[in-house]
Tab-separated table of C-alpha atoms in Angstrom:
chain	number	residue	atom	x	y	z
A	1	MET	CA	2.442	-68.851	232.519
A	2	LYS	CA	4.226	-65.768	233.774
A	3	SER	CA	6.984	-66.086	231.124
A	4	ALA	CA	4.372	-66.316	228.367
A	5	ALA	CA	2.698	-63.139	229.617
A	6	VAL	CA	6.064	-61.342	229.766
A	7	GLY	CA	6.960	-62.469	226.267
A	8	PHE	CA	3.635	-61.238	224.911
A	9	ALA	CA	4.004	-57.846	226.525
A	10	LEU	CA	7.634	-57.516	225.357
A	11	LEU	CA	6.463	-58.185	221.819
A	12	ILE	CA	3.929	-55.358	222.149
A	13	LEU	CA	6.630	-53.063	223.524
A	14	ALA	CA	8.884	-53.915	220.596
A	15	LEU	CA	6.143	-52.989	218.137
A	16	ILE	CA	5.526	-49.720	219.977
A	17	ALA	CA	9.230	-48.909	220.000
A	18	LEU	CA	9.607	-49.173	216.212
A	19	PRO	CA	8.068	-45.792	215.342
A	20	LEU	CA	9.612	-44.187	218.411
A	21	SER	CA	13.133	-45.196	217.373
A	22	SER	CA	12.933	-43.020	214.253
A	23	ALA	CA	11.632	-39.948	216.126
A	24	HIS	CA	13.902	-36.936	216.541
A	25	SER	CA	13.331	-36.748	220.309
A	26	PRO	CA	14.165	-39.776	222.498
A	27	GLN	CA	11.771	-38.593	225.216
A	28	LEU	CA	8.834	-41.003	225.762
A	29	SER	CA	5.493	-39.782	227.026
A	30	ASN	CA	4.336	-41.430	230.236
A	31	GLU	CA	1.898	-44.276	229.779
A	32	VAL	CA	0.650	-47.170	231.899
A	33	TYR	CA	-1.499	-50.083	230.760
A	34	ALA	CA	-1.875	-53.820	231.346
A	35	PHE	CA	-2.252	-57.044	229.394
A	36	SER	CA	-3.432	-60.419	230.594
A	37	SER	CA	-2.983	-63.664	228.705
A	38	GLN	CA	-4.598	-67.065	228.472
A	39	SER	CA	-2.070	-69.300	226.734
A	40	LYS	CA	-4.333	-72.332	226.296
A	41	ALA	CA	-7.083	-70.321	224.647
A	42	LYS	CA	-4.524	-68.086	222.879
A	43	GLN	CA	-6.412	-65.022	224.080
A	44	SER	CA	-5.303	-61.739	225.598
A	45	LEU	CA	-7.150	-58.891	227.329
A	46	TYR	CA	-6.086	-55.261	227.563
A	47	LEU	CA	-6.674	-52.514	230.140
A	48	GLU	CA	-5.995	-48.827	229.716
A	49	GLY	CA	-5.000	-46.739	232.710
A	50	ASN	CA	-7.955	-45.752	234.934
A	51	GLN	CA	-10.323	-48.354	233.505
A	52	SER	CA	-12.671	-50.209	235.851
A	53	GLY	CA	-15.292	-52.932	235.960
A	54	MET	CA	-13.603	-55.117	233.327
A	55	GLU	CA	-12.556	-58.763	232.960
A	56	MET	CA	-8.936	-59.931	232.955
A	57	PHE	CA	-7.130	-63.267	233.090
A	58	LYS	CA	-5.006	-63.938	236.162
A	59	ASN	CA	-1.638	-63.568	234.355
A	60	TRP	CA	-0.966	-59.836	234.056
A	61	SER	CA	1.793	-57.840	232.422
A	62	ILE	CA	1.755	-54.248	233.673
A	63	VAL	CA	3.518	-52.026	231.136
A	64	ILE	CA	5.144	-48.729	232.124
A	65	VAL	CA	6.383	-46.433	229.365
A	66	GLY	CA	8.515	-43.395	230.239
A	67	GLN	CA	11.125	-42.362	232.786
A	68	GLY	CA	10.498	-42.023	236.484
A	69	ASN	CA	9.732	-43.736	239.777
A	70	TYR	CA	6.871	-46.220	239.935
A	71	GLU	CA	4.981	-48.208	242.555
A	72	VAL	CA	2.443	-50.985	241.962
A	73	VAL	CA	-0.165	-51.444	244.711
A	74	GLU	CA	-2.811	-54.182	244.962
A	75	ASN	CA	-5.645	-53.527	247.423
A	76	GLY	CA	-3.296	-51.454	249.584
A	77	SER	CA	-0.280	-53.821	249.426
A	78	VAL	CA	2.861	-52.771	247.532
A	79	LEU	CA	3.731	-55.393	244.910
A	80	ALA	CA	6.621	-53.680	243.162
A	81	LYS	CA	8.476	-50.360	243.139
A	82	GLY	CA	11.485	-48.941	241.382
A	83	TYR	CA	12.646	-46.696	238.561
A	84	SER	CA	11.880	-46.942	234.844
A	85	SER	CA	14.585	-45.557	232.541
A	86	SER	CA	12.498	-45.917	229.352
A	87	SER	CA	9.959	-48.757	229.484
A	88	MET	CA	9.455	-51.947	231.410
A	89	VAL	CA	7.078	-54.857	232.036
A	90	ILE	CA	6.028	-55.999	235.512
A	91	PRO	CA	4.533	-59.540	235.554
A	92	GLU	CA	1.947	-60.382	238.219
A	93	ILE	CA	-0.416	-63.294	238.861
A	94	PHE	CA	-3.700	-62.659	240.692
A	95	ASN	CA	-5.353	-65.787	242.113
A	96	VAL	CA	-8.454	-63.963	243.367
A	97	SER	CA	-11.939	-63.355	242.017
A	98	LYS	CA	-11.647	-59.553	242.015
A	99	VAL	CA	-8.702	-57.218	242.224
A	100	SER	CA	-7.961	-53.486	242.288
A	101	VAL	CA	-4.502	-52.395	241.184
A	102	ASP	CA	-3.057	-48.875	241.337
A	103	VAL	CA	0.135	-47.852	239.551
A	104	PHE	CA	1.763	-44.618	240.751
A	105	PHE	CA	4.150	-43.295	238.089
A	106	ASN	CA	5.819	-39.891	238.319
A	107	GLY	CA	3.214	-38.762	240.838
A	108	VAL	CA	0.250	-39.792	238.668
A	109	LYS	CA	-2.149	-42.579	239.678
A	110	TYR	CA	-3.281	-45.108	237.076
A	111	GLY	CA	-6.030	-47.279	238.527
A	112	PHE	CA	-7.410	-50.645	237.392
A	113	ASN	CA	-10.336	-50.908	239.779
A	114	ASN	CA	-12.835	-53.678	240.483
A	115	ILE	CA	-11.374	-56.043	237.865
A	116	THR	CA	-12.947	-59.508	237.682
A	117	ILE	CA	-10.440	-62.337	237.247
A	118	VAL	CA	-11.751	-64.988	234.833
A	119	ASN	CA	-10.481	-68.253	233.375
A	120	PHE	CA	-12.338	-67.682	230.125
A	121	LEU	CA	-14.317	-64.875	228.526
A	122	SER	CA	-17.981	-64.911	229.458
A	123	SER	CA	-20.436	-65.116	226.580
A	124	LYS	CA	-22.889	-62.775	228.318
A	125	SER	CA	-22.367	-59.083	228.871
A	126	LEU	CA	-23.187	-57.797	232.352
A	127	ILE	CA	-25.090	-54.518	232.062
A	128	SER	CA	-26.308	-52.068	234.674
A	129	VAL	CA	-28.154	-48.780	234.048
A	130	SER	CA	-29.431	-46.116	236.432
A	131	VAL	CA	-30.552	-42.503	236.026
A	132	SER	CA	-30.802	-39.403	238.191
A	133	SER	CA	-31.664	-35.771	237.525
A	134	TYR	CA	-30.525	-32.423	238.869
A	135	MET	CA	-31.091	-28.701	238.456
A	136	PRO	CA	-28.088	-26.462	237.658
A	137	HIS	CA	-26.889	-24.346	240.581
A	138	GLN	CA	-29.039	-26.434	242.942
A	139	SER	CA	-27.909	-29.302	245.177
A	140	GLN	CA	-30.886	-31.612	244.825
A	141	PHE	CA	-31.055	-34.905	242.934
A	142	LEU	CA	-34.141	-36.884	241.936
A	143	THR	CA	-33.995	-40.478	240.723
A	144	VAL	CA	-36.409	-42.911	239.101
A	145	GLN	CA	-36.445	-46.651	238.427
A	146	PRO	CA	-37.053	-48.243	234.989
A	147	GLY	CA	-40.771	-48.682	234.354
A	148	GLN	CA	-41.804	-46.146	237.010
A	149	SER	CA	-44.043	-43.496	235.452
A	150	HIS	CA	-45.194	-40.007	236.511
A	151	ALA	CA	-42.172	-39.517	238.783
A	152	LEU	CA	-41.058	-35.955	239.400
A	153	MET	CA	-37.649	-35.293	237.825
A	154	TYR	CA	-35.551	-32.308	236.764
A	155	GLN	CA	-34.737	-31.521	233.138
A	156	ASP	CA	-31.023	-32.365	233.354
A	157	TRP	CA	-30.481	-36.138	233.547
A	158	ILE	CA	-27.436	-38.320	234.098
A	159	ALA	CA	-27.381	-41.943	232.923
A	160	TYR	CA	-24.839	-44.234	234.594
A	161	PHE	CA	-23.733	-47.255	232.547
A	162	SER	CA	-21.689	-50.278	233.566
A	163	THR	CA	-20.908	-53.090	231.107
A	164	SER	CA	-18.448	-55.970	231.062
A	165	LYS	CA	-18.161	-55.791	227.264
A	166	ASN	CA	-18.169	-53.082	224.646
A	167	GLU	CA	-21.830	-52.217	224.025
A	168	SER	CA	-23.632	-49.597	221.950
A	169	TYR	CA	-26.271	-47.396	223.596
A	170	SER	CA	-28.854	-44.841	222.537
A	171	ILE	CA	-31.030	-42.461	224.564
A	172	ILE	CA	-34.438	-41.431	223.192
A	173	ASP	CA	-36.860	-38.831	224.590
A	174	ASN	CA	-40.409	-38.565	223.243
A	175	GLY	CA	-39.342	-40.350	220.069
A	176	HIS	CA	-36.298	-38.125	219.440
A	177	ASN	CA	-32.814	-39.615	219.549
A	178	LEU	CA	-30.818	-37.498	222.034
A	179	THR	CA	-27.443	-39.215	222.025
A	180	SER	CA	-25.747	-42.519	221.251
A	181	GLY	CA	-22.336	-44.099	221.561
A	182	TYR	CA	-20.408	-46.983	223.064
A	183	VAL	CA	-19.475	-47.947	226.607
A	184	GLN	CA	-17.175	-50.554	228.096
A	185	GLY	CA	-16.659	-50.553	231.839
A	186	SER	CA	-18.178	-47.486	233.516
A	187	LYS	CA	-19.502	-44.304	231.921
A	188	SER	CA	-21.836	-41.427	232.760
A	189	VAL	CA	-23.791	-39.536	230.086
A	190	ASP	CA	-25.481	-36.149	230.595
A	191	PHE	CA	-28.551	-35.199	228.570
A	192	ASN	CA	-31.563	-32.861	228.712
A	193	VAL	CA	-35.186	-34.003	228.420
A	194	SER	CA	-38.349	-32.174	227.358
A	195	LYS	CA	-39.696	-29.560	229.792
A	196	GLY	CA	-43.355	-30.428	229.313
A	197	GLY	CA	-42.899	-34.088	230.261
A	198	ALA	CA	-40.482	-36.835	229.275
A	199	SER	CA	-40.791	-40.419	228.106
A	200	VAL	CA	-37.199	-41.655	228.030
A	201	ILE	CA	-36.002	-44.929	226.537
A	202	ILE	CA	-32.431	-46.164	226.986
A	203	LYS	CA	-31.299	-49.009	224.731
A	204	ILE	CA	-28.042	-50.815	225.457
A	205	GLY	CA	-26.738	-54.259	224.556
A	206	GLY	CA	-30.104	-55.483	223.262
A	207	LYS	CA	-31.849	-54.371	226.462
A	208	THR	CA	-34.366	-51.552	226.856
A	209	TYR	CA	-34.914	-49.412	229.951
A	210	SER	CA	-38.008	-47.189	229.828
A	211	TYR	CA	-38.984	-44.186	231.963
A	212	PRO	CA	-42.484	-43.306	230.693
A	213	GLN	CA	-44.389	-40.044	231.196
A	214	GLU	CA	-42.127	-38.545	233.843
A	215	LEU	CA	-43.061	-35.112	235.248
A	216	ILE	CA	-40.415	-32.401	234.854
A	217	ALA	CA	-39.975	-29.764	237.567
A	218	THR	CA	-38.770	-26.362	236.358
A	219	VAL	CA	-38.123	-24.923	239.830
A	220	PRO	CA	-36.298	-26.323	242.889
A	221	LEU	CA	-38.389	-28.612	245.048
A	222	GLN	CA	-38.456	-26.207	247.982
A	223	GLN	CA	-40.353	-23.825	245.685
A	224	TYR	CA	-42.382	-26.615	244.121
A	225	TYR	CA	-43.705	-27.760	247.509
A	226	GLY	CA	-43.254	-24.505	249.419
A	227	HIS	CA	-40.999	-25.850	252.169
A	228	THR	CA	-37.367	-25.490	253.127
A	229	ALA	CA	-35.080	-28.231	251.856
A	230	PRO	CA	-32.808	-30.082	254.332
A	231	LYS	CA	-29.144	-29.239	254.805
A	232	ALA	CA	-26.809	-30.213	251.954
A	233	GLN	CA	-24.864	-33.455	252.306
A	234	PHE	CA	-22.828	-33.813	249.099
A	235	THR	CA	-21.475	-31.646	246.295
A	236	LEU	CA	-22.441	-32.229	242.651
A	237	SER	CA	-18.995	-33.600	241.764
A	238	GLU	CA	-19.015	-35.911	244.801
A	239	TYR	CA	-22.410	-37.308	243.854
A	240	ILE	CA	-21.434	-37.950	240.208
A	241	ASP	CA	-18.174	-39.574	241.312
A	242	PHE	CA	-20.143	-41.674	243.797
A	243	GLY	CA	-22.542	-42.809	241.083
A	244	ILE	CA	-19.718	-43.905	238.756
A	245	HIS	CA	-17.958	-45.887	241.502
A	246	VAL	CA	-21.197	-47.519	242.610
A	247	LEU	CA	-21.796	-48.724	239.064
A	248	THR	CA	-18.543	-50.596	239.025
A	249	ASP	CA	-19.481	-52.581	242.123
A	250	ALA	CA	-20.772	-56.123	241.626
A	251	SER	CA	-23.736	-55.382	243.919
A	252	ILE	CA	-24.985	-52.439	241.829
A	253	GLY	CA	-28.411	-53.947	241.247
A	254	LEU	CA	-29.060	-54.576	244.924
A	255	LEU	CA	-27.680	-51.204	245.988
A	256	PHE	CA	-29.849	-49.203	243.607
A	257	ALA	CA	-32.844	-51.304	244.607
A	258	ILE	CA	-32.190	-50.337	248.228
A	259	LEU	CA	-31.501	-46.689	247.410
A	260	THR	CA	-34.738	-46.329	245.486
A	261	VAL	CA	-36.894	-47.756	248.271
A	262	GLY	CA	-38.017	-45.532	251.154
A	263	ALA	CA	-36.132	-42.248	251.408
A	264	TRP	CA	-34.741	-42.375	247.847
A	265	VAL	CA	-38.031	-43.113	246.102
A	266	ILE	CA	-39.957	-39.917	245.565
A	267	SER	CA	-43.509	-40.562	244.498
A	268	ARG	CA	-45.664	-38.261	242.450
A	269	LYS	CA	-47.225	-36.617	245.506
A	270	ASN	CA	-44.533	-37.094	248.114
A	271	ARG	CA	-41.062	-36.460	246.708
A	272	ARG	CA	-38.265	-36.257	249.266
A	273	VAL	CA	-35.215	-34.124	248.617
A	274	MET	CA	-31.577	-35.210	248.727
A	275	GLN	CA	-29.304	-32.182	249.120
A	276	MET	CA	-25.588	-31.634	248.660
A	277	ARG	CA	-23.195	-28.985	249.876
């Protein structure tokens, strides 16, 4: 199995090397990616560097292109290390249900995080969607669950997507198409909704998530309710990064259900504020 994976990756490297051999400069740009193969089904899966939440077979070929020192780490354990003079293939077999692999090459980290190991490709796409809103230059976030109406939100929204397959999405506000595209793995999308009130619909992978008749605050909540907001706990970048990583976790549905109950659910008359430094 391992030799088949190596052979497949070497074939890919040979195809890549063809145009490079005719180039004037022999210098290769640094690149790290991975293939996994299923010889019986004659299938292969591909991962780009820093891709997460995807499916792979257990037989991997980690490809390093360029010159420099490298180190391959799985869940904190070093699997391989050395020096690449031009390009090389590192075969690995992962007999686990989930794996996170980091490749450090020339001081740059290429992560393959929260990868599900499968024996065959699933016919169903796993999809998770959540939204939050914020006000520029403020450190407060408001969130709402699909189907919940008349929730107080800010005008600037972030949609967090997580899919196990390539899926198309579209975001609609009050009947107007705001943005559309494709997502595979994890992705966050920023968009602005109507000031007077928003009815947002998110369509992805044949599923529809609706946020009807939400109320839009145009001032920070401490002005809206006339009280002082609590001390900041997170920065904007930390919160967005947290949201993306949470989406790639298999327990995303349960976690967001917990987060939106109690302190994280802000009703129409009693919204609670989450602050960030």
